[in-house]
mmCIF file of C-alpha atoms in Angstrom:
data_model
loop_
_atom_site.group_PDB
_atom_site.id
_atom_site.type_symbol
_atom_site.label_atom_id
_atom_site.label_comp_id
_atom_site.label_asym_id
_atom_site.label_seq_id
_atom_site.Cartn_x
_atom_site.Cartn_y
_atom_site.Cartn_z
ATOM 1 C CA MET A 96 27.751 -24.958 -9.903
ATOM 2 C CA SER A 97 24.200 -25.446 -8.722
ATOM 3 C CA PHE A 98 21.499 -27.215 -10.595
ATOM 4 C CA ILE A 99 17.831 -26.643 -10.147
ATOM 5 C CA SER A 100 16.040 -29.940 -10.063
ATOM 6 C CA ARG A 101 12.471 -30.122 -11.191
ATOM 7 C CA SER A 102 10.032 -31.233 -8.597
ATOM 8 C CA PRO A 103 8.322 -34.485 -9.528
ATOM 9 C CA LYS A 104 5.120 -33.181 -7.951
ATOM 10 C CA PRO A 105 2.906 -30.837 -9.946
ATOM 11 C CA VAL A 106 2.119 -27.510 -8.338
ATOM 12 C CA GLU A 107 -1.479 -27.180 -7.284
ATOM 13 C CA TYR A 108 -2.942 -23.683 -7.186
ATOM 14 C CA SER A 109 -6.335 -22.917 -5.732
ATOM 15 C CA THR A 110 -8.200 -20.006 -7.315
ATOM 16 C CA VAL A 111 -9.906 -19.245 -3.999
ATOM 17 C CA ARG A 112 -8.693 -18.553 -0.490
ATOM 18 C CA TRP A 113 -10.852 -19.640 2.452
ATOM 19 C CA PHE A 114 -11.424 -17.550 5.586
ATOM 20 C CA ASP A 115 -13.161 -18.445 8.823
ATOM 21 C CA SER A 116 -15.601 -15.736 9.846
ATOM 22 C CA GLY A 117 -14.808 -13.892 13.034
ATOM 23 C CA THR A 118 -18.265 -12.338 13.184
ATOM 24 C CA LEU A 119 -20.297 -15.533 12.656
ATOM 25 C CA PRO A 120 -18.407 -18.461 14.204
ATOM 26 C CA GLY A 121 -18.736 -21.631 12.134
ATOM 27 C CA VAL A 122 -19.213 -19.741 8.868
ATOM 28 C CA SER A 123 -16.424 -19.653 6.316
ATOM 29 C CA PHE A 124 -16.155 -17.925 2.969
ATOM 30 C CA ALA A 125 -13.979 -18.186 -0.099
ATOM 31 C CA ILE A 126 -12.496 -15.147 -1.810
ATOM 32 C CA ARG A 127 -11.348 -15.355 -5.402
ATOM 33 C CA ARG A 128 -7.599 -15.056 -5.855
ATOM 34 C CA VAL A 129 -6.771 -12.355 -8.339
ATOM 35 C CA SER A 130 -5.605 -13.030 -11.871
ATOM 36 C CA LEU A 131 -4.696 -10.371 -14.427
ATOM 37 C CA GLN A 132 -8.066 -10.781 -16.154
ATOM 38 C CA MET A 133 -9.953 -10.472 -12.881
ATOM 39 C CA ARG A 134 -8.030 -7.333 -11.903
ATOM 40 C CA LEU A 135 -8.852 -5.791 -15.280
ATOM 41 C CA GLU A 136 -12.531 -6.676 -14.871
ATOM 42 C CA LEU A 137 -12.646 -5.112 -11.412
ATOM 43 C CA ALA A 138 -10.851 -1.967 -12.596
ATOM 44 C CA LYS A 139 -13.484 -1.498 -15.287
ATOM 45 C CA ARG A 140 -16.311 -1.957 -12.783
ATOM 46 C CA MET A 141 -14.796 0.392 -10.230
ATOM 47 C CA ARG A 142 -13.653 3.188 -12.571
ATOM 48 C CA GLU A 143 -16.937 5.092 -12.615
ATOM 49 C CA LEU A 144 -17.463 4.707 -8.854
ATOM 50 C CA SER A 145 -13.945 5.948 -8.166
ATOM 51 C CA ILE A 146 -14.338 9.055 -10.334
ATOM 52 C CA ARG A 147 -17.717 9.779 -8.761
ATOM 53 C CA ASP A 148 -16.238 9.347 -5.264
ATOM 54 C CA GLU A 149 -13.514 11.947 -5.888
ATOM 55 C CA PHE A 150 -16.073 14.427 -7.206
ATOM 56 C CA LEU A 151 -18.521 13.917 -4.336
ATOM 57 C CA ASN A 152 -15.924 14.074 -1.572
ATOM 58 C CA ALA A 153 -14.847 17.493 -2.843
ATOM 59 C CA GLY A 154 -18.371 18.873 -2.425
ATOM 60 C CA GLY A 155 -20.547 20.031 0.428
ATOM 61 C CA PRO A 156 -22.478 18.012 3.015
ATOM 62 C CA SER A 157 -25.096 16.657 0.607
ATOM 63 C CA GLU A 158 -22.399 15.514 -1.802
ATOM 64 C CA ARG A 159 -20.533 13.819 1.048
ATOM 65 C CA LEU A 160 -23.738 11.931 1.892
ATOM 66 C CA GLU A 161 -23.872 10.765 -1.720
ATOM 67 C CA ALA A 162 -20.198 9.789 -1.394
ATOM 68 C CA ALA A 163 -21.154 7.523 1.516
ATOM 69 C CA GLU A 164 -23.802 5.903 -0.698
ATOM 70 C CA ASN A 165 -21.166 5.538 -3.412
ATOM 71 C CA GLU A 166 -18.858 3.753 -0.931
ATOM 72 C CA LEU A 167 -21.651 1.277 -0.139
ATOM 73 C CA ALA A 168 -22.120 0.660 -3.872
ATOM 74 C CA ALA A 169 -18.374 0.032 -4.237
ATOM 75 C CA ARG A 170 -18.461 -2.473 -1.368
ATOM 76 C CA SER A 171 -21.365 -4.253 -3.036
ATOM 77 C CA VAL A 172 -19.396 -4.482 -6.299
ATOM 78 C CA LEU A 173 -16.424 -5.930 -4.403
ATOM 79 C CA ILE A 174 -18.558 -8.604 -2.722
ATOM 80 C CA LEU A 175 -20.325 -9.618 -5.939
ATOM 81 C CA TRP A 176 -16.998 -9.697 -7.791
ATOM 82 C CA GLY A 177 -14.722 -11.306 -5.210
ATOM 83 C CA LEU A 178 -16.841 -13.614 -3.063
ATOM 84 C CA SER A 179 -16.841 -17.128 -4.470
ATOM 85 C CA GLN A 180 -18.551 -19.294 -1.850
ATOM 86 C CA ILE A 181 -20.017 -19.196 1.648
ATOM 87 C CA ALA A 182 -20.104 -22.335 3.772
ATOM 88 C CA ARG A 183 -22.463 -23.172 6.628
ATOM 89 C CA LEU A 184 -24.695 -20.106 6.359
ATOM 90 C CA THR A 185 -28.327 -19.849 5.387
ATOM 91 C CA LEU A 186 -30.264 -16.624 5.095
ATOM 92 C CA ASP A 187 -34.036 -16.945 5.442
ATOM 93 C CA GLY A 188 -33.721 -20.702 4.974
ATOM 94 C CA GLU A 189 -31.722 -20.501 1.727
ATOM 95 C CA PRO A 190 -27.993 -21.161 1.260
ATOM 96 C CA ALA A 191 -26.088 -17.877 1.266
ATOM 97 C CA THR A 192 -24.831 -16.503 -2.057
ATOM 98 C CA PRO A 193 -22.855 -13.362 -2.872
ATOM 99 C CA GLU A 194 -26.125 -11.678 -3.836
ATOM 100 C CA SER A 195 -27.849 -12.610 -0.581
ATOM 101 C CA ILE A 196 -24.820 -11.433 1.415
ATOM 102 C CA VAL A 197 -25.311 -7.975 -0.120
ATOM 103 C CA GLU A 198 -29.089 -8.053 0.334
ATOM 104 C CA LYS A 199 -29.668 -9.816 3.658
ATOM 105 C CA ALA A 200 -26.533 -10.669 5.640
ATOM 106 C CA PRO A 201 -25.448 -8.844 8.787
ATOM 107 C CA GLU A 202 -23.397 -5.794 7.860
ATOM 108 C CA GLU A 203 -20.549 -7.010 10.077
ATOM 109 C CA LEU A 204 -20.164 -10.121 7.886
ATOM 110 C CA ALA A 205 -20.283 -8.036 4.701
ATOM 111 C CA ASN A 206 -17.602 -5.740 6.148
ATOM 112 C CA GLU A 207 -15.436 -8.738 7.046
ATOM 113 C CA ILE A 208 -15.744 -10.087 3.497
ATOM 114 C CA VAL A 209 -14.840 -6.701 1.981
ATOM 115 C CA VAL A 210 -11.730 -6.506 4.190
ATOM 116 C CA ALA A 211 -10.677 -9.992 3.045
ATOM 117 C CA ILE A 212 -11.219 -9.100 -0.623
ATOM 118 C CA ARG A 213 -9.231 -5.874 -0.304
ATOM 119 C CA SER A 214 -6.473 -7.796 1.453
ATOM 120 C CA GLU A 215 -6.378 -10.362 -1.356
ATOM 121 C CA LEU A 216 -6.204 -7.540 -3.888
ATOM 122 C CA GLY A 217 -3.259 -6.014 -2.050
ATOM 123 C CA LEU A 218 -4.683 -2.508 -2.379
ATOM 124 C CA SER A 219 -2.828 0.448 -0.930
ATOM 125 C CA GLU A 220 -4.640 2.749 1.525
ATOM 126 C CA GLN A 221 -5.347 5.301 -1.245
ATOM 127 C CA GLU A 222 -6.656 2.598 -3.559
ATOM 128 C CA ARG A 223 -8.896 1.277 -0.751
ATOM 129 C CA LYS A 224 -10.456 4.730 -0.359
ATOM 130 C CA ASN A 225 -11.360 4.644 -4.046
ATOM 131 C CA SER A 226 -12.798 1.125 -3.998
#
């Protein structure tokens, strides 16, 4: 018979996960870890963009251009929703924020952050196309 003993140490859970930037050495950023409430909030924000994306990708060249714009909007939503903190980065002399990452940061850094957020979400390839 085996008994499960309770650990005398409390479990500590961090609501963010830190990443070191590969595109800007020395910079690190924290991505929010997903809770049920956060996943629900993101689903609500992304629903309209996802429906619009399916419609636009089925259309002609001008609709596909709009679909590309829609993808950029979805990436912006992901950054504003999932990026918690940025360490050791200033943009135009001000500490970086999720908003300034969307507005002013190098696109390579924004792409890196989006990849980290999608990884934390555990999205499938199909779900990534719609987010």
